[in-house]
PDB file of C-alpha atoms in Angstrom:
ATOM      1  CA  MET A 392     -21.344   8.197  26.311  1.00 44.00           C
ATOM      2  CA  THR A 393     -22.395   7.057  22.725  1.00 53.00           C
ATOM      3  CA  LEU A 394     -21.260   3.708  21.051  1.00 51.00           C
ATOM      4  CA  LYS A 395     -19.203   5.277  18.574  1.00 64.00           C
ATOM      5  CA  PRO A 396     -16.997   7.430  20.541  1.00 62.00           C
ATOM      6  CA  ILE A 397     -16.069   3.706  22.508  1.00 54.00           C
ATOM      7  CA  ARG A 398     -15.689   2.492  19.184  1.00 62.00           C
ATOM      8  CA  THR A 399     -12.858   4.174  18.419  1.00 61.00           C
ATOM      9  CA  ALA A 400     -11.041   3.767  21.021  1.00 56.00           C
ATOM     10  CA  LEU A 401     -11.730   0.130  21.327  1.00 53.00           C
ATOM     11  CA  LEU A 402     -10.298   0.790  17.120  1.00 59.00           C
ATOM     12  CA  LEU A 403      -7.260   2.745  17.990  1.00 59.00           C
ATOM     13  CA  VAL A 404      -6.446   0.185  20.777  1.00 53.00           C
ATOM     14  CA  LEU A 405      -6.990  -2.787  18.342  1.00 55.00           C
ATOM     15  CA  SER A 406      -4.412  -0.942  15.741  1.00 62.00           C
ATOM     16  CA  ALA A 407      -1.757   0.063  18.210  1.00 55.00           C
ATOM     17  CA  SER A 408      -1.929  -3.639  20.003  1.00 55.00           C
ATOM     18  CA  LEU A 409      -1.149  -4.639  15.891  1.00 53.00           C
ATOM     19  CA  LEU A 410       1.758  -2.015  15.530  1.00 56.00           C
ATOM     20  CA  LEU A 411       3.975  -4.067  18.203  1.00 48.00           C
ATOM     21  CA  GLY A 412       2.352  -1.827  21.178  1.00 45.00           C
ATOM     22  CA  GLY A 413       3.839   1.945  19.829  1.00 43.00           C
ATOM     23  CA  CYS A 414       7.258   0.206  18.887  1.00 47.00           C
ATOM     24  CA  THR A 415       8.829   1.295  15.361  1.00 50.00           C
ATOM     25  CA  THR A 416       9.148  -1.304  12.553  1.00 51.00           C
ATOM     26  CA  THR A 417      13.204  -1.990  14.851  1.00 51.00           C
ATOM     27  CA  GLY A 418      10.910  -3.408  17.599  1.00 56.00           C
ATOM     28  CA  LYS A 419      12.458  -0.936  19.972  1.00 58.00           C
ATOM     29  CA  PRO A 420      10.537   1.573  21.167  1.00 57.00           C
ATOM     30  CA  ARG A 421       9.956   5.390  20.229  1.00 57.00           C
ATOM     31  CA  PRO A 422      11.250   7.897  22.456  1.00 61.00           C
ATOM     32  CA  PHE A 423       9.212  11.079  23.047  1.00 51.00           C
ATOM     33  CA  GLN A 424       9.174  13.903  20.928  1.00 61.00           C
ATOM     34  CA  LEU A 425       7.740  17.351  20.960  1.00 46.00           C
ATOM     35  CA  LYS A 426       6.468  17.407  17.700  1.00 59.00           C
ATOM     36  CA  ASN A 427       3.965  14.742  18.833  1.00 59.00           C
ATOM     37  CA  LEU A 428       2.120  17.454  21.043  1.00 58.00           C
ATOM     38  CA  ALA A 429       0.709  18.462  18.192  1.00 61.00           C
ATOM     39  CA  LYS A 430      -0.534  15.013  17.629  1.00 80.00           C
ATOM     40  CA  SER A 431      -4.320  13.562  18.345  1.00 85.00           C
ATOM     41  CA  GLU A 432      -4.306   9.758  19.182  1.00 87.00           C
ATOM     42  CA  ILE A 433      -5.903   9.071  15.275  1.00 89.00           C
ATOM     43  CA  ASP A 434      -2.445  11.142  14.318  1.00 92.00           C
ATOM     44  CA  MET A 435       0.508   9.031  15.797  1.00 90.00           C
ATOM     45  CA  VAL A 436      -1.901   5.017  14.996  1.00 92.00           C
ATOM     46  CA  THR A 437      -2.428   6.494  11.533  1.00 94.00           C
ATOM     47  CA  ASP A 438       1.522   7.573  11.598  1.00 95.00           C
ATOM     48  CA  LEU A 439       2.370   4.471  12.334  1.00 94.00           C
ATOM     49  CA  HIS A 440       0.016   2.589   9.774  1.00 96.00           C
ATOM     50  CA  ILE A 441       2.303   4.651   7.112  1.00 97.00           C
ATOM     51  CA  GLU A 442       4.794   3.376   8.420  1.00 96.00           C
ATOM     52  CA  THR A 443       4.002  -0.493   8.840  1.00 97.00           C
ATOM     53  CA  VAL A 444       2.443  -0.744   5.381  1.00 98.00           C
ATOM     54  CA  ASN A 445       5.814   1.126   3.685  1.00 98.00           C
ATOM     55  CA  GLN A 446       8.012  -1.261   5.514  1.00 98.00           C
ATOM     56  CA  LEU A 447       5.724  -4.572   4.137  1.00 98.00           C
ATOM     57  CA  ALA A 448       5.687  -2.734   0.668  1.00 98.00           C
ATOM     58  CA  ARG A 449       9.198  -2.852   1.110  1.00 98.00           C
ATOM     59  CA  GLU A 450       9.675  -6.415   1.941  1.00 98.00           C
ATOM     60  CA  LEU A 451       7.067  -7.194  -1.079  1.00 98.00           C
ATOM     61  CA  THR A 452       9.138  -5.128  -3.515  1.00 98.00           C
ATOM     62  CA  THR A 453      12.438  -6.867  -2.470  1.00 98.00           C
ATOM     63  CA  LYS A 454      10.712 -10.202  -2.961  1.00 98.00           C
ATOM     64  CA  LEU A 455       9.245  -9.857  -6.072  1.00 98.00           C
ATOM     65  CA  TYR A 456      12.664  -8.994  -8.044  1.00 98.00           C
ATOM     66  CA  LYS A 457      14.160 -12.361  -5.872  1.00 98.00           C
ATOM     67  CA  ARG A 458      11.666 -14.199  -7.391  1.00 97.00           C
ATOM     68  CA  ASN A 459      11.595 -12.343 -11.044  1.00 98.00           C
ATOM     69  CA  PRO A 460      15.019 -11.348 -11.281  1.00 98.00           C
ATOM     70  CA  ARG A 461      14.260 -10.619 -14.896  1.00 98.00           C
ATOM     71  CA  GLU A 462      12.696  -7.719 -14.524  1.00 98.00           C
ATOM     72  CA  LEU A 463      15.217  -5.894 -12.654  1.00 98.00           C
ATOM     73  CA  ALA A 464      17.250  -6.695 -15.664  1.00 97.00           C
ATOM     74  CA  LYS A 465      15.146  -5.181 -18.311  1.00 98.00           C
ATOM     75  CA  VAL A 466      16.873  -1.328 -17.201  1.00 97.00           C
ATOM     76  CA  PRO A 467      20.734  -1.526 -17.722  1.00 96.00           C
ATOM     77  CA  GLY A 468      22.602  -0.706 -14.179  1.00 97.00           C
ATOM     78  CA  MET A 469      19.573  -0.542 -12.463  1.00 98.00           C
ATOM     79  CA  THR A 470      19.488  -1.695  -7.983  1.00 98.00           C
ATOM     80  CA  VAL A 471      16.922  -3.198  -5.312  1.00 98.00           C
ATOM     81  CA  SER A 472      18.021  -0.179  -3.784  1.00 98.00           C
ATOM     82  CA  ARG A 473      17.585   2.034  -6.173  1.00 98.00           C
ATOM     83  CA  ARG A 474      14.262   0.925  -7.040  1.00 98.00           C
ATOM     84  CA  LEU A 475      12.745   1.552  -3.374  1.00 98.00           C
ATOM     85  CA  GLU A 476      14.345   4.765  -3.132  1.00 98.00           C
ATOM     86  CA  LEU A 477      12.586   5.715  -6.004  1.00 98.00           C
ATOM     87  CA  LEU A 478       8.990   3.975  -4.211  1.00 98.00           C
ATOM     88  CA  LEU A 479      10.229   5.087  -1.148  1.00 97.00           C
ATOM     89  CA  GLY A 480      11.990   7.864  -0.733  1.00 95.00           C
ATOM     90  CA  SER A 481      11.533  11.072  -0.058  1.00 90.00           C
ATOM     91  CA  PRO A 482      10.561  13.122  -2.379  1.00 90.00           C
ATOM     92  CA  ARG A 483       9.052  10.310  -4.312  1.00 91.00           C
ATOM     93  CA  PRO A 484       8.779  11.162  -8.295  1.00 93.00           C
ATOM     94  CA  ILE A 485       5.257  10.134  -9.513  1.00 94.00           C
ATOM     95  CA  ARG A 486       6.104  10.539 -12.653  1.00 95.00           C
ATOM     96  CA  HIS A 487       8.568   7.691 -14.562  1.00 97.00           C
ATOM     97  CA  ALA A 488       8.862   7.701 -18.099  1.00 97.00           C
ATOM     98  CA  GLU A 489       9.797   3.885 -18.030  1.00 97.00           C
ATOM     99  CA  LEU A 490       5.702   3.463 -16.885  1.00 98.00           C
ATOM    100  CA  ASN A 491       4.241   6.354 -20.038  1.00 97.00           C
ATOM    101  CA  ASN A 492       4.432   8.437 -16.571  1.00 98.00           C
ATOM    102  CA  ARG A 493       1.339   6.495 -15.071  1.00 98.00           C
ATOM    103  CA  TYR A 494       1.110   6.087 -11.132  1.00 98.00           C
ATOM    104  CA  ALA A 495      -0.930   4.488  -8.296  1.00 98.00           C
ATOM    105  CA  GLU A 496      -3.805   2.449  -9.949  1.00 97.00           C
ATOM    106  CA  LYS A 497      -3.520   3.338 -13.473  1.00 97.00           C
ATOM    107  CA  ALA A 498      -0.238   1.574 -13.500  1.00 98.00           C
ATOM    108  CA  ILE A 499      -1.093  -1.805 -11.958  1.00 98.00           C
ATOM    109  CA  PRO A 500      -2.371  -2.725 -15.640  1.00 98.00           C
ATOM    110  CA  LEU A 501       1.121  -2.621 -17.379  1.00 98.00           C
ATOM    111  CA  ALA A 502       2.112  -5.281 -14.958  1.00 98.00           C
ATOM    112  CA  PHE A 503      -0.030  -7.494 -16.689  1.00 98.00           C
ATOM    113  CA  ASP A 504      -0.248  -5.970 -20.290  1.00 98.00           C
ATOM    114  CA  ALA A 505       1.436  -8.448 -22.948  1.00 97.00           C
ATOM    115  CA  ASP A 506       2.480  -5.522 -24.752  1.00 98.00           C
ATOM    116  CA  PHE A 507       4.046  -3.875 -22.271  1.00 98.00           C
ATOM    117  CA  LYS A 508       8.351  -4.336 -23.242  1.00 97.00           C
ATOM    118  CA  GLY A 509       9.278  -2.860 -19.284  1.00 98.00           C
ATOM    119  CA  ASP A 510       9.890  -3.428 -15.728  1.00 98.00           C
ATOM    120  CA  ARG A 511       6.844  -5.386 -14.883  1.00 98.00           C
ATOM    121  CA  VAL A 512       7.752  -5.539 -10.640  1.00 98.00           C
ATOM    122  CA  PHE A 513       8.207  -1.546 -10.830  1.00 98.00           C
ATOM    123  CA  ALA A 514       4.969  -1.653 -12.783  1.00 98.00           C
ATOM    124  CA  LEU A 515       3.194  -2.969  -9.797  1.00 98.00           C
ATOM    125  CA  MET A 516       4.803  -1.847  -6.961  1.00 98.00           C
ATOM    126  CA  ILE A 517       4.368   1.670  -8.435  1.00 98.00           C
ATOM    127  CA  GLY A 518       1.245   0.915  -8.186  1.00 98.00           C
ATOM    128  CA  ILE A 519       0.716  -0.186  -5.126  1.00 98.00           C
ATOM    129  CA  THR A 520       3.239   2.484  -3.548  1.00 98.00           C
ATOM    130  CA  GLY A 521       1.237   5.173  -5.286  1.00 98.00           C
ATOM    131  CA  MET A 522      -2.096   4.173  -3.888  1.00 98.00           C
ATOM    132  CA  LEU A 523      -0.701   3.940  -0.552  1.00 98.00           C
ATOM    133  CA  HIS A 524       0.155   7.230  -0.735  1.00 98.00           C
ATOM    134  CA  ALA A 525      -2.585   8.941  -2.470  1.00 97.00           C
ATOM    135  CA  SER A 526      -4.497   6.988   0.435  1.00 98.00           C
ATOM    136  CA  TYR A 527      -2.627   9.045   3.396  1.00 97.00           C
ATOM    137  CA  ASN A 528      -2.804  12.510   1.204  1.00 96.00           C
ATOM    138  CA  TYR A 529       0.688  12.053   0.367  1.00 96.00           C
ATOM    139  CA  ARG A 530       1.588  13.180   4.169  1.00 95.00           C
ATOM    140  CA  ASP A 531       4.240  11.025   6.304  1.00 93.00           C
ATOM    141  CA  GLU A 532       2.942  11.768   9.038  1.00 93.00           C
ATOM    142  CA  PHE A 533       0.166  13.418  10.497  1.00 92.00           C
ATOM    143  CA  TYR A 534      -1.118  16.145  12.853  1.00 89.00           C
ATOM    144  CA  MET A 535      -4.355  17.718  13.904  1.00 82.00           C
ATOM    145  CA  LEU A 536      -5.606  19.918  11.148  1.00 75.00           C
ATOM    146  CA  ASN A 537      -4.734  17.048   8.600  1.00 90.00           C
ATOM    147  CA  GLU A 538      -7.588  15.699   7.013  1.00 91.00           C
ATOM    148  CA  ILE A 539      -7.662  11.854   5.695  1.00 94.00           C
ATOM    149  CA  ASP A 540      -9.826  10.450   3.329  1.00 96.00           C
ATOM    150  CA  GLN A 541     -11.929   6.869   4.925  1.00 97.00           C
ATOM    151  CA  GLN A 542     -13.391   6.776   0.879  1.00 97.00           C
ATOM    152  CA  LYS A 543      -9.740   6.160  -0.393  1.00 97.00           C
ATOM    153  CA  LEU A 544      -8.555   4.147   2.384  1.00 98.00           C
ATOM    154  CA  TYR A 545     -11.355   1.144   1.566  1.00 97.00           C
ATOM    155  CA  ASN A 546     -10.647   1.669  -1.900  1.00 97.00           C
ATOM    156  CA  SER A 547      -6.560   1.064  -2.126  1.00 97.00           C
ATOM    157  CA  ALA A 548      -7.177  -1.925   0.257  1.00 97.00           C
ATOM    158  CA  ARG A 549     -10.126  -3.186  -2.409  1.00 96.00           C
ATOM    159  CA  ASN A 550      -7.572  -3.252  -5.250  1.00 97.00           C
ATOM    160  CA  LEU A 551      -4.622  -4.470  -3.516  1.00 97.00           C
ATOM    161  CA  GLU A 552      -7.268  -7.017  -3.353  1.00 96.00           C
ATOM    162  CA  ALA A 553      -7.873  -7.490  -7.051  1.00 96.00           C
ATOM    163  CA  VAL A 554      -3.201  -6.459  -6.962  1.00 97.00           C
ATOM    164  CA  ALA A 555      -3.456 -10.429  -5.513  1.00 96.00           C
ATOM    165  CA  TRP A 556      -6.424 -11.795  -7.899  1.00 96.00           C
ATOM    166  CA  ARG A 557      -4.302 -10.715 -10.738  1.00 97.00           C
ATOM    167  CA  LEU A 558      -1.380 -11.903  -9.513  1.00 96.00           C
ATOM    168  CA  ASN A 559      -2.578 -15.561  -8.942  1.00 94.00           C
ATOM    169  CA  THR A 560      -4.617 -15.652 -12.492  1.00 96.00           C
ATOM    170  CA  TYR A 561      -3.547 -13.251 -14.773  1.00 97.00           C
ATOM    171  CA  ARG A 562      -0.905 -15.309 -17.963  1.00 97.00           C
ATOM    172  CA  GLN A 563       0.699 -14.271 -21.282  1.00 97.00           C
ATOM    173  CA  PRO A 564      -0.409 -15.938 -23.904  1.00 96.00           C
ATOM    174  CA  ASN A 565       1.972 -18.310 -23.463  1.00 96.00           C
ATOM    175  CA  GLY A 566       0.177 -19.393 -20.500  1.00 97.00           C
ATOM    176  CA  THR A 567       3.164 -18.831 -17.717  1.00 97.00           C
ATOM    177  CA  PRO A 568       2.374 -16.380 -15.125  1.00 97.00           C
ATOM    178  CA  PHE A 569       3.361 -12.559 -15.270  1.00 98.00           C
ATOM    179  CA  LEU A 570       5.020 -12.183 -12.554  1.00 98.00           C
ATOM    180  CA  LEU A 571       6.053 -15.064 -10.231  1.00 97.00           C
ATOM    181  CA  SER A 572       4.805 -14.595  -6.851  1.00 96.00           C
ATOM    182  CA  ASN A 573       2.490 -17.036  -4.925  1.00 91.00           C
ATOM    183  CA  SER A 574       3.544 -21.421  -4.985  1.00 87.00           C
ATOM    184  CA  PRO A 575       2.113 -24.415  -2.874  1.00 84.00           C
ATOM    185  CA  ALA A 576       4.823 -24.259  -1.124  1.00 82.00           C
ATOM    186  CA  ASN A 577       5.241 -20.278  -1.005  1.00 87.00           C
ATOM    187  CA  LEU A 578       2.413 -18.156   0.062  1.00 93.00           C
ATOM    188  CA  SER A 579       4.376 -15.411   1.828  1.00 95.00           C
ATOM    189  CA  PHE A 580       3.437 -12.771  -1.413  1.00 97.00           C
ATOM    190  CA  GLU A 581      -0.241 -13.317  -0.153  1.00 96.00           C
ATOM    191  CA  ARG A 582       0.446 -12.847   3.314  1.00 97.00           C
ATOM    192  CA  LEU A 583       2.115  -9.461   2.868  1.00 98.00           C
ATOM    193  CA  LEU A 584      -0.934  -8.477   1.099  1.00 98.00           C
ATOM    194  CA  GLY A 585      -3.284  -9.138   2.996  1.00 97.00           C
ATOM    195  CA  LYS A 586      -1.572  -7.271   6.005  1.00 97.00           C
ATOM    196  CA  LEU A 587      -1.804  -4.523   3.991  1.00 98.00           C
ATOM    197  CA  ILE A 588      -5.403  -4.816   3.100  1.00 98.00           C
ATOM    198  CA  ALA A 589      -6.019  -5.123   6.470  1.00 97.00           C
ATOM    199  CA  HIS A 590      -4.401  -2.351   7.662  1.00 97.00           C
ATOM    200  CA  GLN A 591      -6.221  -0.479   5.337  1.00 98.00           C
ATOM    201  CA  ASP A 592      -9.079  -1.687   6.186  1.00 97.00           C
ATOM    202  CA  MET A 593      -8.796  -0.613   9.831  1.00 96.00           C
ATOM    203  CA  MET A 594      -7.733   2.746   8.930  1.00 96.00           C
ATOM    204  CA  ALA A 595     -10.144   3.237   7.110  1.00 97.00           C
ATOM    205  CA  ARG A 596     -13.078   2.273   9.855  1.00 95.00           C
ATOM    206  CA  ILE A 597     -11.217   4.153  12.755  1.00 94.00           C
ATOM    207  CA  VAL A 598     -11.165   7.433  10.293  1.00 95.00           C
ATOM    208  CA  SER A 599     -14.888   6.478   9.711  1.00 95.00           C
ATOM    209  CA  ASP A 600     -15.692   6.080  13.493  1.00 93.00           C
ATOM    210  CA  SER A 601     -13.388   8.864  14.318  1.00 90.00           C
ATOM    211  CA  THR A 602     -15.246  11.262  11.497  1.00 90.00           C
ATOM    212  CA  ASN A 603     -18.822  10.124  11.513  1.00 91.00           C
ATOM    213  CA  ARG A 604     -18.174   9.617   7.442  1.00 93.00           C
ATOM    214  CA  ALA A 605     -19.777   6.614   6.059  1.00 94.00           C
ATOM    215  CA  ILE A 606     -17.360   4.377   3.697  1.00 95.00           C
ATOM    216  CA  ASN A 607     -19.397   3.725   0.364  1.00 93.00           C
ATOM    217  CA  THR A 608     -18.793  -0.016   0.318  1.00 90.00           C
ATOM    218  CA  VAL A 609     -20.149  -0.002  -3.353  1.00 77.00           C
ATOM    219  CA  VAL A 610     -19.762  -3.652  -4.889  1.00 74.00           C
ATOM    220  CA  HIS A 611     -16.223  -4.514  -6.182  1.00 75.00           C
ATOM    221  CA  GLY A 612     -15.545  -8.032  -7.461  1.00 78.00           C
ATOM    222  CA  ILE A 613     -12.022  -8.980  -7.176  1.00 83.00           C
ATOM    223  CA  ALA A 614     -11.448  -9.992 -11.122  1.00 76.00           C
ATOM    224  CA  SER A 615     -13.028  -5.994 -12.317  1.00 80.00           C
ATOM    225  CA  THR A 616     -11.075  -5.209 -14.819  1.00 80.00           C
ATOM    226  CA  THR A 617     -11.265  -1.422 -13.392  1.00 89.00           C
ATOM    227  CA  LEU A 618      -9.638  -0.781 -10.001  1.00 95.00           C
ATOM    228  CA  LEU A 619     -10.764   2.291  -8.043  1.00 95.00           C
ATOM    229  CA  PRO A 620      -9.894   5.430  -7.802  1.00 94.00           C
ATOM    230  CA  ILE A 621      -8.485   6.744  -4.832  1.00 93.00           C
TER     231      ILE A 621
END
């Protein structure tokens, strides 16, 4: 046996352990489902990663709105629940007039644009969730004949690193942050983004090892003004 299958198997085991050993995000064991017969081990691990990154995105959205209530108030009658449905519901709309119909990595700059008057949390999270959805080919489940691109997963992780840096660094002309997030007493935003990055990197390695396709690890600084395409 070559080292490649062994390494892929180890990555699958490690990934599964990180995802609570096959439990749902509620902590309850997963019941057997007939559709799982059409899934490989990698498909099932991918499904768990999708579920986990969506849950992390949900937590991040809720925390950002709690820290920045003024952003939600920019749209009369808007609620956090409605925003979460727009971000993570099914089917997911990818065009939003309030964001000039931008989506995924193209929406993120709006959150840090001094001239943008809209909901910056929504712009940021449409960017983050859009990148996550695009990296999994807009699928919520994977089966044996479905393909996944390791480069999209890797690129999304690098872009998330850039997002974390911008949250901590970018300022409005008056010196205040565009969005309140981390503080010396509260690094929960940084931890959530770190978990998202780790999950995307893990899936990129699993897919790369299982398909024997290399990841183009081109150097891309977090301070770059451009984001990698997904």
